[in-house]
Amino acid sequence: MATLLQPEKVLYLVRGEKKIRVPLSQLYFCRYCSELRSLECVSHEVCQLL
């Protein structure tokens, strides 16, 4: 049960200028390029929370 409350245990690799590993709760979907993004990659293209 403790792992359900620790989302940082599972990280996803986000491609961009830098390869960043972030939890699912911090990923966003970019409508223009149809890719998952993090706020560190491109903040002006973020349209909706995934």
mmCIF file of C-alpha atoms in Angstrom:
data_model
loop_
_atom_site.group_PDB
_atom_site.id
_atom_site.type_symbol
_atom_site.label_atom_id
_atom_site.label_comp_id
_atom_site.label_asym_id
_atom_site.label_seq_id
_atom_site.Cartn_x
_atom_site.Cartn_y
_atom_site.Cartn_z
ATOM 1 C CA MET A 1 0.000 0.000 0.000
ATOM 2 C CA ALA A 2 2.876 2.362 0.671
ATOM 3 C CA THR A 3 4.001 2.129 -2.954
ATOM 4 C CA LEU A 4 0.665 3.514 -4.174
ATOM 5 C CA LEU A 5 1.417 6.703 -2.296
ATOM 6 C CA GLN A 6 4.948 7.000 -3.685
ATOM 7 C CA PRO A 7 4.589 7.827 -7.402
ATOM 8 C CA GLU A 8 8.299 8.605 -7.763
ATOM 9 C CA LYS A 9 9.089 4.873 -7.627
ATOM 10 C CA VAL A 10 7.992 4.463 -11.284
ATOM 11 C CA LEU A 11 9.637 6.981 -13.608
ATOM 12 C CA TYR A 12 9.009 7.559 -17.313
ATOM 13 C CA LEU A 13 11.678 8.687 -19.751
ATOM 14 C CA VAL A 14 10.692 11.877 -21.578
ATOM 15 C CA ARG A 15 12.522 12.743 -24.793
ATOM 16 C CA GLY A 16 13.375 16.312 -25.664
ATOM 17 C CA GLU A 17 16.475 18.469 -25.465
ATOM 18 C CA LYS A 18 17.370 16.544 -22.332
ATOM 19 C CA LYS A 19 16.289 13.022 -21.452
ATOM 20 C CA ILE A 20 14.407 13.402 -18.177
ATOM 21 C CA ARG A 21 12.870 10.757 -15.932
ATOM 22 C CA VAL A 22 9.661 11.937 -14.226
ATOM 23 C CA PRO A 23 6.662 10.297 -12.525
ATOM 24 C CA LEU A 24 3.358 10.035 -14.401
ATOM 25 C CA SER A 25 1.783 12.730 -12.222
ATOM 26 C CA GLN A 26 4.221 15.296 -13.676
ATOM 27 C CA LEU A 27 3.741 14.457 -17.369
ATOM 28 C CA TYR A 28 1.759 16.562 -19.813
ATOM 29 C CA PHE A 29 0.468 15.895 -23.332
ATOM 30 C CA CYS A 30 1.413 18.341 -26.068
ATOM 31 C CA ARG A 31 -1.396 18.753 -28.592
ATOM 32 C CA TYR A 32 0.887 20.089 -31.332
ATOM 33 C CA CYS A 33 3.598 17.431 -31.386
ATOM 34 C CA SER A 34 1.523 14.555 -29.847
ATOM 35 C CA GLU A 35 4.206 13.656 -27.322
ATOM 36 C CA LEU A 36 4.467 13.454 -23.585
ATOM 37 C CA ARG A 37 6.342 16.385 -22.090
ATOM 38 C CA SER A 38 7.502 17.518 -18.698
ATOM 39 C CA LEU A 39 7.513 21.109 -17.519
ATOM 40 C CA GLU A 40 11.301 21.133 -17.772
ATOM 41 C CA CYS A 41 11.202 20.334 -21.510
ATOM 42 C CA VAL A 42 8.703 22.728 -23.064
ATOM 43 C CA SER A 43 6.388 24.732 -20.865
ATOM 44 C CA HIS A 44 4.793 26.904 -23.568
ATOM 45 C CA GLU A 45 3.392 23.921 -25.521
ATOM 46 C CA VAL A 46 1.603 22.265 -22.596
ATOM 47 C CA CYS A 47 -2.126 22.009 -23.241
ATOM 48 C CA GLN A 48 -3.558 19.572 -20.704
ATOM 49 C CA LEU A 49 -2.584 17.434 -17.762
ATOM 50 C CA LEU A 50 -2.301 13.744 -18.626
#
